[in-house]
mmCIF file of C-alpha atoms and ligand atoms in Angstrom:
data_model
loop_
_atom_site.group_PDB
_atom_site.id
_atom_site.type_symbol
_atom_site.label_atom_id
_atom_site.label_comp_id
_atom_site.label_asym_id
_atom_site.label_seq_id
_atom_site.Cartn_x
_atom_site.Cartn_y
_atom_site.Cartn_z
ATOM 1 C CA MET A 18 0.168 0.077 -0.005
ATOM 2 C CA LYS A 19 1.706 3.570 -1.087
ATOM 3 C CA GLN A 20 1.442 6.648 1.395
ATOM 4 C CA SER A 21 -0.834 8.153 -1.236
ATOM 5 C CA ASP A 22 -3.470 5.691 -0.892
ATOM 6 C CA PHE A 23 -4.565 7.098 2.473
ATOM 7 C CA ILE A 24 -5.691 10.203 3.518
ATOM 8 C CA GLU A 25 -7.242 11.414 6.748
ATOM 9 C CA ILE A 26 -11.076 12.793 6.741
ATOM 10 C CA ASN A 27 -12.332 14.466 10.047
ATOM 11 C CA GLY A 28 -9.391 12.991 11.803
ATOM 12 C CA PHE A 29 -9.520 9.342 10.936
ATOM 13 C CA LYS A 30 -7.452 7.646 8.294
ATOM 14 C CA HIS A 31 -9.375 6.519 5.314
ATOM 15 C CA LEU A 32 -8.109 4.176 2.456
ATOM 16 C CA LYS A 33 -8.802 4.702 -1.275
ATOM 17 C CA TYR A 34 -11.515 2.389 -2.243
ATOM 18 C CA ASN A 35 -10.461 0.030 -4.779
ATOM 19 C CA GLY A 36 -14.077 -1.373 -6.314
ATOM 20 C CA LYS A 37 -13.562 -2.392 -9.773
ATOM 21 C CA THR A 38 -16.306 -1.151 -12.320
ATOM 22 C CA ILE A 39 -17.590 -3.130 -14.591
ATOM 23 C CA SER A 40 -19.466 -2.892 -17.840
ATOM 24 C CA ASN A 41 -23.047 -3.409 -18.087
ATOM 25 C CA ASP A 42 -22.855 -6.581 -19.874
ATOM 26 C CA GLU A 43 -20.569 -8.030 -17.733
ATOM 27 C CA MET A 44 -22.692 -6.586 -14.788
ATOM 28 C CA LEU A 45 -25.599 -8.333 -16.546
ATOM 29 C CA LYS A 46 -23.764 -11.347 -16.692
ATOM 30 C CA CYS A 47 -22.229 -11.514 -13.123
ATOM 31 C CA SER A 48 -25.798 -10.504 -11.864
ATOM 32 C CA LYS A 49 -27.598 -13.530 -13.583
ATOM 33 C CA GLU A 50 -24.703 -15.811 -12.537
ATOM 34 C CA TYR A 51 -25.221 -15.193 -9.321
ATOM 35 C CA PHE A 52 -29.123 -15.593 -9.107
ATOM 36 C CA GLU A 53 -28.597 -18.875 -10.785
ATOM 37 C CA LEU A 54 -26.002 -20.442 -8.206
ATOM 38 C CA MET A 55 -28.117 -18.660 -5.060
ATOM 39 C CA LYS A 56 -31.678 -20.318 -6.625
ATOM 40 C CA LYS A 57 -30.120 -23.431 -6.521
ATOM 41 C CA ARG A 58 -29.444 -23.099 -2.718
ATOM 42 C CA ARG A 59 -32.103 -25.135 -0.634
ATOM 43 C CA SER A 60 -32.740 -25.594 3.090
ATOM 44 C CA ILE A 61 -31.624 -29.520 3.612
ATOM 45 C CA ARG A 62 -33.022 -31.631 6.608
ATOM 46 C CA ASP A 63 -30.936 -34.629 5.764
ATOM 47 C CA PHE A 64 -27.236 -34.767 6.106
ATOM 48 C CA SER A 65 -24.577 -37.017 5.394
ATOM 49 C CA ASP A 66 -21.470 -37.604 7.927
ATOM 50 C CA LYS A 67 -19.063 -36.919 5.185
ATOM 51 C CA GLU A 68 -16.535 -34.644 6.621
ATOM 52 C CA VAL A 69 -15.756 -31.361 5.436
ATOM 53 C CA PRO A 70 -12.326 -29.753 5.629
ATOM 54 C CA VAL A 71 -11.939 -27.472 8.650
ATOM 55 C CA GLU A 72 -10.380 -24.519 6.219
ATOM 56 C CA VAL A 73 -13.558 -24.323 4.105
ATOM 57 C CA ILE A 74 -15.517 -23.945 7.346
ATOM 58 C CA GLU A 75 -12.991 -21.209 8.340
ATOM 59 C CA ASN A 76 -13.644 -19.255 5.273
ATOM 60 C CA ILE A 77 -16.969 -19.441 5.181
ATOM 61 C CA ILE A 78 -16.724 -17.635 8.789
ATOM 62 C CA LYS A 79 -14.490 -15.322 7.290
ATOM 63 C CA THR A 80 -16.980 -14.253 4.516
ATOM 64 C CA ALA A 81 -19.800 -14.015 7.393
ATOM 65 C CA SER A 82 -17.996 -11.955 9.506
ATOM 66 C CA SER A 83 -17.086 -9.506 6.594
ATOM 67 C CA ALA A 84 -20.982 -8.290 6.653
ATOM 68 C CA PRO A 85 -21.799 -4.712 7.744
ATOM 69 C CA SER A 86 -22.803 -3.895 11.188
ATOM 70 C CA GLY A 87 -24.141 -0.953 13.273
ATOM 71 C CA ALA A 88 -20.844 1.012 13.977
ATOM 72 C CA ASN A 89 -18.538 -1.745 12.594
ATOM 73 C CA LYS A 90 -19.009 -3.708 16.265
ATOM 74 C CA GLN A 91 -19.366 -6.931 14.478
ATOM 75 C CA PRO A 92 -21.221 -8.053 17.354
ATOM 76 C CA TRP A 93 -21.674 -11.823 16.581
ATOM 77 C CA THR A 94 -19.809 -15.075 17.503
ATOM 78 C CA PHE A 95 -19.667 -17.950 15.752
ATOM 79 C CA CYS A 96 -19.380 -21.226 17.648
ATOM 80 C CA VAL A 97 -18.458 -24.143 15.352
ATOM 81 C CA VAL A 98 -19.203 -27.704 16.732
ATOM 82 C CA ALA A 99 -17.627 -30.778 15.631
ATOM 83 C CA ASN A 100 -17.361 -33.064 18.497
ATOM 84 C CA PRO A 101 -19.753 -35.946 18.836
ATOM 85 C CA LYS A 102 -20.625 -35.421 22.553
ATOM 86 C CA ILE A 103 -21.106 -31.804 22.487
ATOM 87 C CA LYS A 104 -23.310 -32.474 19.208
ATOM 88 C CA LYS A 105 -25.371 -35.217 20.865
ATOM 89 C CA GLN A 106 -25.484 -32.719 23.928
ATOM 90 C CA ILE A 107 -27.140 -30.023 21.919
ATOM 91 C CA ARG A 108 -29.431 -32.517 19.978
ATOM 92 C CA LEU A 109 -31.144 -33.845 23.129
ATOM 93 C CA ALA A 110 -31.435 -30.404 24.438
ATOM 94 C CA ALA A 111 -32.879 -29.102 20.995
ATOM 95 C CA GLU A 112 -35.290 -31.887 21.077
ATOM 96 C CA GLU A 113 -36.688 -31.572 24.334
ATOM 97 C CA GLU A 114 -37.512 -27.684 23.889
ATOM 98 C CA GLU A 115 -39.223 -28.742 20.088
ATOM 99 C CA ARG A 116 -40.871 -31.372 21.527
ATOM 100 C CA LYS A 117 -42.586 -28.965 24.102
ATOM 101 C CA SER A 118 -42.791 -26.344 20.874
ATOM 102 C CA TYR A 119 -44.780 -28.858 18.662
ATOM 103 C CA ALA A 120 -47.028 -30.035 21.432
ATOM 104 C CA GLN A 121 -48.055 -26.682 23.279
ATOM 105 C CA ARG A 122 -45.678 -23.701 22.191
ATOM 106 C CA MET A 123 -46.608 -23.380 18.270
ATOM 107 C CA SER A 124 -50.268 -22.723 17.168
ATOM 108 C CA GLU A 125 -52.427 -24.590 15.135
ATOM 109 C CA GLU A 126 -52.055 -22.167 12.413
ATOM 110 C CA TRP A 127 -48.251 -22.063 12.988
ATOM 111 C CA LEU A 128 -48.324 -26.248 12.278
ATOM 112 C CA ASP A 129 -50.296 -25.879 9.370
ATOM 113 C CA ASP A 130 -48.243 -23.693 8.041
ATOM 114 C CA LEU A 131 -45.520 -26.013 8.579
ATOM 115 C CA LYS A 132 -46.989 -28.976 7.432
ATOM 116 C CA HIS A 133 -45.489 -29.120 3.745
ATOM 117 C CA LEU A 134 -41.895 -28.691 4.897
ATOM 118 C CA GLY A 135 -42.681 -32.532 6.936
ATOM 119 C CA THR A 136 -40.788 -30.993 10.235
ATOM 120 C CA ASP A 137 -41.120 -32.437 13.653
ATOM 121 C CA ALA A 138 -39.065 -32.474 16.702
ATOM 122 C CA ASN A 139 -36.617 -35.020 15.951
ATOM 123 C CA LYS A 140 -33.529 -33.510 15.063
ATOM 124 C CA PRO A 141 -31.064 -36.178 13.878
ATOM 125 C CA PHE A 142 -29.082 -33.662 11.513
ATOM 126 C CA LEU A 143 -27.920 -32.214 14.585
ATOM 127 C CA GLU A 144 -25.522 -35.159 15.041
ATOM 128 C CA THR A 145 -25.398 -36.376 11.577
ATOM 129 C CA ALA A 146 -23.876 -33.043 10.144
ATOM 130 C CA PRO A 147 -20.294 -33.009 10.329
ATOM 131 C CA TYR A 148 -20.506 -29.188 11.685
ATOM 132 C CA LEU A 149 -22.930 -27.341 13.871
ATOM 133 C CA ILE A 150 -22.161 -23.314 13.586
ATOM 134 C CA ILE A 151 -24.481 -21.794 16.379
ATOM 135 C CA VAL A 152 -24.380 -18.144 15.812
ATOM 136 C CA PHE A 153 -24.233 -15.758 18.678
ATOM 137 C CA LYS A 154 -25.354 -12.266 18.968
ATOM 138 C CA GLN A 155 -23.863 -9.538 21.502
ATOM 139 C CA PRO A 156 -26.347 -7.198 22.462
ATOM 140 C CA PHE A 157 -23.434 -5.216 24.783
ATOM 141 C CA GLU A 158 -19.637 -6.075 25.164
ATOM 142 C CA TYR A 159 -17.318 -5.235 27.483
ATOM 143 C CA ASP A 160 -13.911 -2.729 26.806
ATOM 144 C CA ASN A 161 -10.510 -3.999 28.486
ATOM 145 C CA LYS A 162 -11.584 -2.049 31.525
ATOM 146 C CA GLY A 163 -14.749 -3.985 31.971
ATOM 147 C CA LYS A 164 -17.041 -1.046 31.080
ATOM 148 C CA LYS A 165 -20.263 -2.366 29.374
ATOM 149 C CA HIS A 166 -21.130 -0.654 25.825
ATOM 150 C CA GLN A 167 -24.192 -1.358 24.035
ATOM 151 C CA ASN A 168 -23.984 -2.384 20.418
ATOM 152 C CA TYR A 169 -26.115 -1.266 17.609
ATOM 153 C CA TYR A 170 -28.733 -2.663 15.298
ATOM 154 C CA VAL A 171 -27.923 -6.209 16.550
ATOM 155 C CA ASN A 172 -30.352 -8.026 14.986
ATOM 156 C CA GLU A 173 -30.236 -6.576 11.596
ATOM 157 C CA SER A 174 -26.111 -7.141 11.863
ATOM 158 C CA VAL A 175 -26.568 -10.507 12.962
ATOM 159 C CA GLY A 176 -29.178 -11.418 10.384
ATOM 160 C CA LEU A 177 -27.361 -9.816 7.568
ATOM 161 C CA ALA A 178 -24.143 -12.000 8.788
ATOM 162 C CA CYS A 179 -26.311 -15.128 8.991
ATOM 163 C CA GLY A 180 -27.070 -14.170 5.095
ATOM 164 C CA PHE A 181 -23.617 -13.696 4.308
ATOM 165 C CA LEU A 182 -22.848 -17.201 6.032
ATOM 166 C CA ILE A 183 -25.788 -19.088 4.022
ATOM 167 C CA SER A 184 -24.482 -17.530 0.341
ATOM 168 C CA ALA A 185 -20.896 -18.779 1.364
ATOM 169 C CA ILE A 186 -21.868 -22.263 2.710
ATOM 170 C CA HIS A 187 -24.135 -22.534 -0.637
ATOM 171 C CA ASN A 188 -20.868 -21.199 -2.853
ATOM 172 C CA ALA A 189 -18.750 -24.053 -1.426
ATOM 173 C CA GLY A 190 -21.135 -26.346 -2.578
ATOM 174 C CA LEU A 191 -22.192 -27.375 1.046
ATOM 175 C CA VAL A 192 -25.953 -27.152 2.575
ATOM 176 C CA THR A 193 -27.389 -25.732 5.760
ATOM 177 C CA LEU A 194 -30.942 -25.463 7.285
ATOM 178 C CA THR A 195 -31.446 -22.547 9.458
ATOM 179 C CA HIS A 196 -32.826 -24.027 12.671
ATOM 180 C CA THR A 197 -34.141 -22.133 15.235
ATOM 181 C CA PRO A 198 -35.442 -24.454 18.334
ATOM 182 C CA SER A 199 -36.742 -22.029 20.631
ATOM 183 C CA PRO A 200 -36.340 -20.945 23.183
ATOM 184 C CA MET A 201 -32.266 -21.318 22.768
ATOM 185 C CA ARG A 202 -30.969 -20.303 26.037
ATOM 186 C CA PHE A 203 -29.330 -24.082 26.215
ATOM 187 C CA LEU A 204 -27.143 -23.231 23.717
ATOM 188 C CA GLU A 205 -25.078 -20.592 25.762
ATOM 189 C CA LYS A 206 -25.471 -23.289 29.162
ATOM 190 C CA ILE A 207 -23.622 -25.703 26.518
ATOM 191 C CA LEU A 208 -21.185 -23.867 24.782
ATOM 192 C CA GLN A 209 -20.402 -21.894 28.377
ATOM 193 C CA ARG A 210 -20.869 -18.533 26.293
ATOM 194 C CA PRO A 211 -20.093 -15.185 28.457
ATOM 195 C CA ASP A 212 -23.054 -12.938 30.012
ATOM 196 C CA ASN A 213 -23.195 -10.809 26.604
ATOM 197 C CA GLU A 214 -24.029 -13.334 23.918
ATOM 198 C CA ARG A 215 -27.366 -14.764 22.989
ATOM 199 C CA ALA A 216 -27.948 -17.388 20.681
ATOM 200 C CA PHE A 217 -29.487 -16.516 17.254
ATOM 201 C CA LEU A 218 -29.052 -19.349 15.012
ATOM 202 C CA LEU A 219 -28.167 -22.872 14.314
ATOM 203 C CA LEU A 220 -26.790 -24.320 11.118
ATOM 204 C CA PRO A 221 -25.918 -27.624 10.556
ATOM 205 C CA VAL A 222 -23.330 -27.937 7.852
ATOM 206 C CA GLY A 223 -22.072 -30.377 5.020
ATOM 207 C CA TYR A 224 -23.022 -32.540 2.494
ATOM 208 C CA ALA A 225 -27.011 -33.332 1.225
ATOM 209 C CA SER A 226 -27.618 -37.402 2.458
ATOM 210 C CA ASP A 227 -27.365 -39.397 -1.172
ATOM 211 C CA ASN A 228 -31.218 -39.561 -2.380
ATOM 212 C CA THR A 229 -32.510 -36.306 -0.031
ATOM 213 C CA TYR A 230 -35.895 -34.776 -1.879
ATOM 214 C CA VAL A 231 -36.742 -31.462 -0.596
ATOM 215 C CA PRO A 232 -40.505 -29.599 -0.625
ATOM 216 C CA ASN A 233 -42.036 -28.502 -3.976
ATOM 217 C CA ILE A 234 -41.862 -24.804 -2.858
ATOM 218 C CA THR A 235 -41.694 -21.785 -5.256
ATOM 219 C CA LYS A 236 -40.660 -18.345 -4.436
ATOM 220 C CA LYS A 237 -42.617 -15.285 -4.886
ATOM 221 C CA SER A 238 -42.447 -13.392 -8.285
ATOM 222 C CA LEU A 239 -40.406 -10.355 -8.877
ATOM 223 C CA GLN A 240 -43.748 -8.383 -9.664
ATOM 224 C CA GLU A 241 -44.675 -9.683 -5.984
ATOM 225 C CA VAL A 242 -41.898 -8.610 -4.031
ATOM 226 C CA MET A 243 -40.614 -5.441 -6.118
ATOM 227 C CA LYS A 244 -42.297 -2.211 -6.457
ATOM 228 C CA ILE A 245 -40.671 0.520 -8.344
ATOM 229 C CA TYR A 246 -41.268 3.715 -7.924
HETATM 230 N N1 IYR B 1 -38.070 -24.255 14.917
HETATM 231 C C1 IYR B 1 -38.970 -25.523 14.436
HETATM 232 C C2 IYR B 1 -40.093 -25.245 14.010
HETATM 233 C C3 IYR B 1 -39.972 -24.793 12.643
HETATM 234 C C4 IYR B 1 -40.643 -23.267 12.474
HETATM 235 C C5 IYR B 1 -40.532 -22.675 11.483
HETATM 236 I I1 IYR B 1 -41.002 -20.734 11.029
HETATM 237 C C6 IYR B 1 -39.963 -23.740 10.002
HETATM 238 O O1 IYR B 1 -39.879 -22.554 8.951
HETATM 239 C C7 IYR B 1 -39.334 -24.371 10.473
HETATM 240 C C8 IYR B 1 -39.607 -25.207 11.311
HETATM 241 C C9 IYR B 1 -38.099 -26.605 13.941
HETATM 242 O O2 IYR B 1 -36.909 -26.157 13.541
HETATM 243 O O3 IYR B 1 -38.404 -27.839 13.735
#
């Protein structure tokens, strides 16, 4: 980096933005290709136990952690679980909560809305998938003097990081599922997270098992989701 690539604005060092500009034709091609890639993503519930190199998981998490966040606080932690004993503990605790949810906590309408997905309280993927990524949000953090500081737009920020995470998983040729056992406090206990962290989302990561079928669902049309003013 040359000295001239930096300037000072409002007393803070700024770096010359080096984004490349591409032609409209290239833009069209790239945007179409990315759409073609992403529209093949599906939530997978049947996992193979085939191993995944941990470096791939590291790259995926580096991608997720490059997401924008309120005041660039990056209020997240990605816990990666490969240990079969911890996966089993998580499965047992998640299934206990899910049994209560399916039996008592979820409304008739909610259960009806889920019927076509074929979900239930059994979560074998929590043990079969080679990795579980548990995303924690940090509503506040401590500085090195132990003083508490609030973070900003925490749900938005961590939601964005999870979007990046899911697209990176798909781009690597792997599959995942956004699993939301509720309530999720058991994850904080099992993984012994500090008191400024709350479980946000659990994503098993790996390969789909052979001969996996997925629900025949469609996405809303562009006309339904995009309004031009
Ligand atoms: N968290 C439960 C139920 C569930 C809820 C929604 I909204 C889904 O899209 C799918 C499942 C579970 O993981 O089974």
